[in-house]
Amino acid sequence: MPDRRQPDSPTDDNPFAAPPEGRPDQPWQPRSGGGGDNGDGDDRKDSDGGRGPARWDPTDPIQRRARYALLAGMWGFFFGIFGIPSVGLLLGALALYWGISALRGKPAPATAEGASAAPTGLDALGPAARPQRTAAVSGLVTASLAILLAFSSYALQLAYKDFYVCRDDALTKSAELQCNSLLPDNLVGDVLKVRQ
């Protein structure tokens, strides 16, 4: 294997090499050109010349509320399905609040007379607002489902209060089975009745 020639010319493009004598240190800068990207790294420009899609900014309250709406609505729905309607109702109400406030945003105060206010909330993100808007709308949908499940659970408990009281007061399994006579002969009665 032939020896590899080591370049000793000042045109060597080693980013880790010390600068030549007499030249001051320069701050690091990314290389330009070459490769598949346009040298801007993550700061790629989209077709209209603006910045590309923005990442999630946890310091932006509008984006935070959109994410909170999705998470709270999802967990509220799960709590409603698993039979804990009070927590589902609370999380659903919070998700509704966060989702609506994320979609509406608050208008920025005008800085000068006659000047139009800059867009705020999700509109300020431009095309990058699509994932946040999707999260807020999904949070609203799941929050509505969570609230619907909680209210239907409370409505069943009110409509068939005698059955629930009988079932809770029963001391034996046979006494609990006798409470099934308080239920109607329909699908709701079949779902709620005590099994053997």
mmCIF file of C-alpha atoms in Angstrom:
data_model
loop_
_atom_site.group_PDB
_atom_site.id
_atom_site.type_symbol
_atom_site.label_atom_id
_atom_site.label_comp_id
_atom_site.label_asym_id
_atom_site.label_seq_id
_atom_site.Cartn_x
_atom_site.Cartn_y
_atom_site.Cartn_z
ATOM 1 C CA MET A 1 0.000 0.000 0.000
ATOM 2 C CA PRO A 2 1.565 3.286 -1.026
ATOM 3 C CA ASP A 3 2.180 5.984 1.543
ATOM 4 C CA ARG A 4 -0.481 8.588 1.710
ATOM 5 C CA ARG A 5 0.780 12.046 0.953
ATOM 6 C CA GLN A 6 0.020 14.539 3.702
ATOM 7 C CA PRO A 7 -0.938 17.958 2.367
ATOM 8 C CA ASP A 8 1.102 20.731 3.893
ATOM 9 C CA SER A 9 -0.246 23.562 1.814
ATOM 10 C CA PRO A 10 -2.156 26.421 3.471
ATOM 11 C CA THR A 11 -5.214 25.524 1.352
ATOM 12 C CA ASP A 12 -5.941 22.517 3.549
ATOM 13 C CA ASP A 13 -9.646 22.662 4.525
ATOM 14 C CA ASN A 14 -9.383 21.086 7.954
ATOM 15 C CA PRO A 15 -11.941 22.805 10.255
ATOM 16 C CA PHE A 16 -10.072 21.608 13.352
ATOM 17 C CA ALA A 17 -6.645 22.903 12.319
ATOM 18 C CA ALA A 18 -5.148 25.957 13.946
ATOM 19 C CA PRO A 19 -5.227 29.102 11.836
ATOM 20 C CA PRO A 20 -2.039 30.013 9.989
ATOM 21 C CA GLU A 21 0.420 32.254 11.767
ATOM 22 C CA GLY A 22 -0.433 35.901 11.627
ATOM 23 C CA ARG A 23 -4.143 35.335 11.042
ATOM 24 C CA PRO A 24 -6.544 35.971 13.975
ATOM 25 C CA ASP A 25 -8.934 33.293 15.242
ATOM 26 C CA GLN A 26 -12.332 33.303 13.563
ATOM 27 C CA PRO A 27 -15.608 32.098 15.053
ATOM 28 C CA TRP A 28 -16.918 28.807 13.715
ATOM 29 C CA GLN A 29 -19.253 28.997 10.725
ATOM 30 C CA PRO A 30 -20.930 26.152 8.855
ATOM 31 C CA ARG A 31 -19.521 25.265 5.478
ATOM 32 C CA SER A 32 -21.351 26.572 2.480
ATOM 33 C CA GLY A 33 -22.176 24.603 -0.645
ATOM 34 C CA GLY A 34 -21.666 20.918 -1.323
ATOM 35 C CA GLY A 35 -23.974 18.093 -0.427
ATOM 36 C CA GLY A 36 -27.699 17.885 -0.994
ATOM 37 C CA ASP A 37 -28.719 20.834 1.129
ATOM 38 C CA ASN A 38 -28.355 24.476 0.302
ATOM 39 C CA GLY A 39 -25.869 25.182 3.068
ATOM 40 C CA ASP A 40 -28.406 26.668 5.431
ATOM 41 C CA GLY A 41 -28.765 23.525 7.568
ATOM 42 C CA ASP A 42 -32.080 23.687 9.382
ATOM 43 C CA ASP A 43 -32.773 27.237 8.242
ATOM 44 C CA ARG A 44 -34.110 26.151 4.877
ATOM 45 C CA LYS A 45 -36.251 28.576 2.957
ATOM 46 C CA ASP A 46 -39.534 27.592 1.433
ATOM 47 C CA SER A 47 -40.706 28.568 -2.038
ATOM 48 C CA ASP A 48 -42.035 31.995 -1.042
ATOM 49 C CA GLY A 49 -38.717 33.043 0.494
ATOM 50 C CA GLY A 50 -39.873 32.831 4.125
ATOM 51 C CA ARG A 51 -38.563 30.525 6.779
ATOM 52 C CA GLY A 52 -39.498 26.886 6.598
ATOM 53 C CA PRO A 53 -41.873 25.162 9.011
ATOM 54 C CA ALA A 54 -41.211 26.256 12.556
ATOM 55 C CA ARG A 55 -40.650 23.764 15.296
ATOM 56 C CA TRP A 56 -42.784 23.589 18.389
ATOM 57 C CA ASP A 57 -41.930 26.504 20.630
ATOM 58 C CA PRO A 58 -42.730 25.685 24.278
ATOM 59 C CA THR A 59 -42.492 29.373 25.209
ATOM 60 C CA ASP A 60 -45.405 30.268 22.931
ATOM 61 C CA PRO A 61 -48.615 30.057 25.021
ATOM 62 C CA ILE A 62 -50.799 29.496 21.951
ATOM 63 C CA GLN A 63 -48.847 26.433 20.861
ATOM 64 C CA ARG A 64 -48.747 25.154 24.449
ATOM 65 C CA ARG A 65 -52.526 25.449 24.740
ATOM 66 C CA ALA A 66 -53.029 23.547 21.495
ATOM 67 C CA ARG A 67 -50.917 20.668 22.818
ATOM 68 C CA TYR A 68 -52.569 20.801 26.252
ATOM 69 C CA ALA A 69 -55.990 20.662 24.588
ATOM 70 C CA LEU A 70 -55.057 17.501 22.727
ATOM 71 C CA LEU A 71 -53.584 15.780 25.784
ATOM 72 C CA ALA A 72 -56.352 16.786 28.196
ATOM 73 C CA GLY A 73 -59.087 15.835 25.719
ATOM 74 C CA MET A 74 -57.509 12.458 25.073
ATOM 75 C CA TRP A 75 -57.105 11.645 28.762
ATOM 76 C CA GLY A 76 -60.589 12.957 29.540
ATOM 77 C CA PHE A 77 -62.001 10.605 26.917
ATOM 78 C CA PHE A 78 -60.093 7.652 28.426
ATOM 79 C CA PHE A 79 -61.303 8.474 31.925
ATOM 80 C CA GLY A 80 -64.869 8.681 30.598
ATOM 81 C CA ILE A 81 -64.551 5.250 28.974
ATOM 82 C CA PHE A 82 -63.010 3.685 32.090
ATOM 83 C CA GLY A 83 -65.848 4.888 34.320
ATOM 84 C CA ILE A 84 -64.373 7.903 36.115
ATOM 85 C CA PRO A 85 -66.715 10.610 34.793
ATOM 86 C CA SER A 86 -65.729 13.357 37.236
ATOM 87 C CA VAL A 87 -62.093 13.383 36.064
ATOM 88 C CA GLY A 88 -63.233 13.030 32.441
ATOM 89 C CA LEU A 89 -65.533 16.031 32.847
ATOM 90 C CA LEU A 90 -62.771 18.139 34.394
ATOM 91 C CA LEU A 91 -60.218 17.258 31.707
ATOM 92 C CA GLY A 92 -62.811 17.731 28.962
ATOM 93 C CA ALA A 93 -63.672 21.217 30.227
ATOM 94 C CA LEU A 94 -59.985 22.154 30.412
ATOM 95 C CA ALA A 95 -59.392 20.811 26.903
ATOM 96 C CA LEU A 96 -62.335 22.836 25.580
ATOM 97 C CA TYR A 97 -60.933 25.987 27.154
ATOM 98 C CA TRP A 98 -57.398 25.397 25.900
ATOM 99 C CA GLY A 99 -58.522 24.388 22.406
ATOM 100 C CA ILE A 100 -60.765 27.407 21.929
ATOM 101 C CA SER A 101 -58.174 29.826 23.303
ATOM 102 C CA ALA A 102 -55.503 28.304 21.036
ATOM 103 C CA LEU A 103 -57.680 28.666 17.948
ATOM 104 C CA ARG A 104 -58.796 32.197 18.750
ATOM 105 C CA GLY A 105 -55.608 33.711 20.107
ATOM 106 C CA LYS A 106 -55.561 37.247 21.445
ATOM 107 C CA PRO A 107 -55.109 40.172 19.079
ATOM 108 C CA ALA A 108 -51.928 42.123 19.599
ATOM 109 C CA PRO A 109 -52.432 45.770 20.571
ATOM 110 C CA ALA A 110 -51.711 48.221 17.772
ATOM 111 C CA THR A 111 -48.430 50.062 18.333
ATOM 112 C CA ALA A 112 -49.270 53.175 16.329
ATOM 113 C CA GLU A 113 -52.451 54.816 15.148
ATOM 114 C CA GLY A 114 -53.720 53.341 11.929
ATOM 115 C CA ALA A 115 -51.209 50.496 12.013
ATOM 116 C CA SER A 116 -52.717 47.067 11.678
ATOM 117 C CA ALA A 117 -52.049 44.608 14.464
ATOM 118 C CA ALA A 118 -49.594 41.844 13.710
ATOM 119 C CA PRO A 119 -51.144 38.384 13.522
ATOM 120 C CA THR A 120 -50.990 36.435 16.744
ATOM 121 C CA GLY A 121 -51.771 32.956 17.889
ATOM 122 C CA LEU A 122 -51.740 30.249 15.287
ATOM 123 C CA ASP A 123 -52.117 32.788 12.467
ATOM 124 C CA ALA A 124 -48.713 34.256 13.336
ATOM 125 C CA LEU A 125 -47.057 30.937 12.473
ATOM 126 C CA GLY A 126 -48.341 31.015 8.903
ATOM 127 C CA PRO A 127 -48.064 27.630 7.166
ATOM 128 C CA ALA A 128 -46.328 26.153 10.214
ATOM 129 C CA ALA A 129 -49.574 26.524 12.194
ATOM 130 C CA ARG A 130 -51.141 23.475 10.572
ATOM 131 C CA PRO A 131 -49.941 20.879 13.130
ATOM 132 C CA GLN A 132 -50.892 23.161 16.023
ATOM 133 C CA ARG A 133 -54.329 23.834 14.550
ATOM 134 C CA THR A 134 -54.800 20.090 14.064
ATOM 135 C CA ALA A 135 -53.841 19.487 17.704
ATOM 136 C CA ALA A 136 -56.278 22.146 18.921
ATOM 137 C CA VAL A 137 -59.166 20.821 16.802
ATOM 138 C CA SER A 138 -58.424 17.227 17.846
ATOM 139 C CA GLY A 139 -58.416 18.389 21.452
ATOM 140 C CA LEU A 140 -61.822 20.002 20.942
ATOM 141 C CA VAL A 141 -63.245 16.811 19.434
ATOM 142 C CA THR A 142 -61.910 14.534 22.167
ATOM 143 C CA ALA A 143 -62.997 17.045 24.835
ATOM 144 C CA SER A 144 -66.510 17.042 23.436
ATOM 145 C CA LEU A 145 -66.547 13.242 23.541
ATOM 146 C CA ALA A 146 -65.223 13.220 27.117
ATOM 147 C CA ILE A 147 -67.907 15.678 28.250
ATOM 148 C CA LEU A 148 -70.577 13.702 26.414
ATOM 149 C CA LEU A 149 -69.465 10.485 28.135
ATOM 150 C CA ALA A 150 -69.449 12.177 31.546
ATOM 151 C CA PHE A 151 -72.916 13.691 31.082
ATOM 152 C CA SER A 152 -74.352 10.412 29.787
ATOM 153 C CA SER A 153 -72.917 8.613 32.822
ATOM 154 C CA TYR A 154 -74.511 11.152 35.162
ATOM 155 C CA ALA A 155 -77.786 10.988 33.232
ATOM 156 C CA LEU A 156 -77.883 7.189 33.594
ATOM 157 C CA GLN A 157 -77.234 7.488 37.310
ATOM 158 C CA LEU A 158 -80.119 9.949 37.640
ATOM 159 C CA ALA A 159 -82.527 8.008 35.437
ATOM 160 C CA TYR A 160 -81.882 4.678 37.174
ATOM 161 C CA LYS A 161 -81.185 5.993 40.663
ATOM 162 C CA ASP A 162 -83.279 3.274 42.327
ATOM 163 C CA PHE A 163 -81.194 0.559 40.685
ATOM 164 C CA TYR A 164 -77.877 2.148 41.705
ATOM 165 C CA VAL A 165 -79.043 2.670 45.297
ATOM 166 C CA CYS A 166 -80.314 -0.931 45.489
ATOM 167 C CA ARG A 167 -77.068 -2.281 44.061
ATOM 168 C CA ASP A 168 -74.888 -0.218 46.390
ATOM 169 C CA ASP A 169 -76.940 -1.194 49.468
ATOM 170 C CA ALA A 170 -77.015 -4.913 48.651
ATOM 171 C CA LEU A 171 -74.994 -7.002 51.090
ATOM 172 C CA THR A 172 -75.089 -10.312 49.207
ATOM 173 C CA LYS A 173 -74.853 -11.362 45.579
ATOM 174 C CA SER A 174 -78.455 -12.643 45.568
ATOM 175 C CA ALA A 175 -79.710 -9.283 46.877
ATOM 176 C CA GLU A 176 -77.672 -7.536 44.201
ATOM 177 C CA LEU A 177 -79.189 -9.767 41.499
ATOM 178 C CA GLN A 178 -82.710 -8.829 42.669
ATOM 179 C CA CYS A 179 -81.937 -5.199 41.799
ATOM 180 C CA ASN A 180 -82.072 -6.167 38.094
ATOM 181 C CA SER A 181 -85.871 -6.055 38.329
ATOM 182 C CA LEU A 182 -85.625 -2.241 38.587
ATOM 183 C CA LEU A 183 -84.098 -1.981 35.108
ATOM 184 C CA PRO A 184 -86.118 -1.767 31.863
ATOM 185 C CA ASP A 185 -86.122 -4.617 29.343
ATOM 186 C CA ASN A 186 -84.055 -2.897 26.679
ATOM 187 C CA LEU A 187 -80.413 -2.463 25.673
ATOM 188 C CA VAL A 188 -79.646 -0.086 28.538
ATOM 189 C CA GLY A 189 -81.058 -2.583 31.037
ATOM 190 C CA ASP A 190 -78.980 -5.374 29.505
ATOM 191 C CA VAL A 191 -75.805 -3.307 29.776
ATOM 192 C CA LEU A 192 -76.381 -2.136 33.366
ATOM 193 C CA LYS A 193 -77.741 -5.317 34.930
ATOM 194 C CA VAL A 194 -75.721 -7.218 37.496
ATOM 195 C CA ARG A 195 -74.171 -10.393 36.120
ATOM 196 C CA GLN A 196 -74.075 -13.670 38.019
#
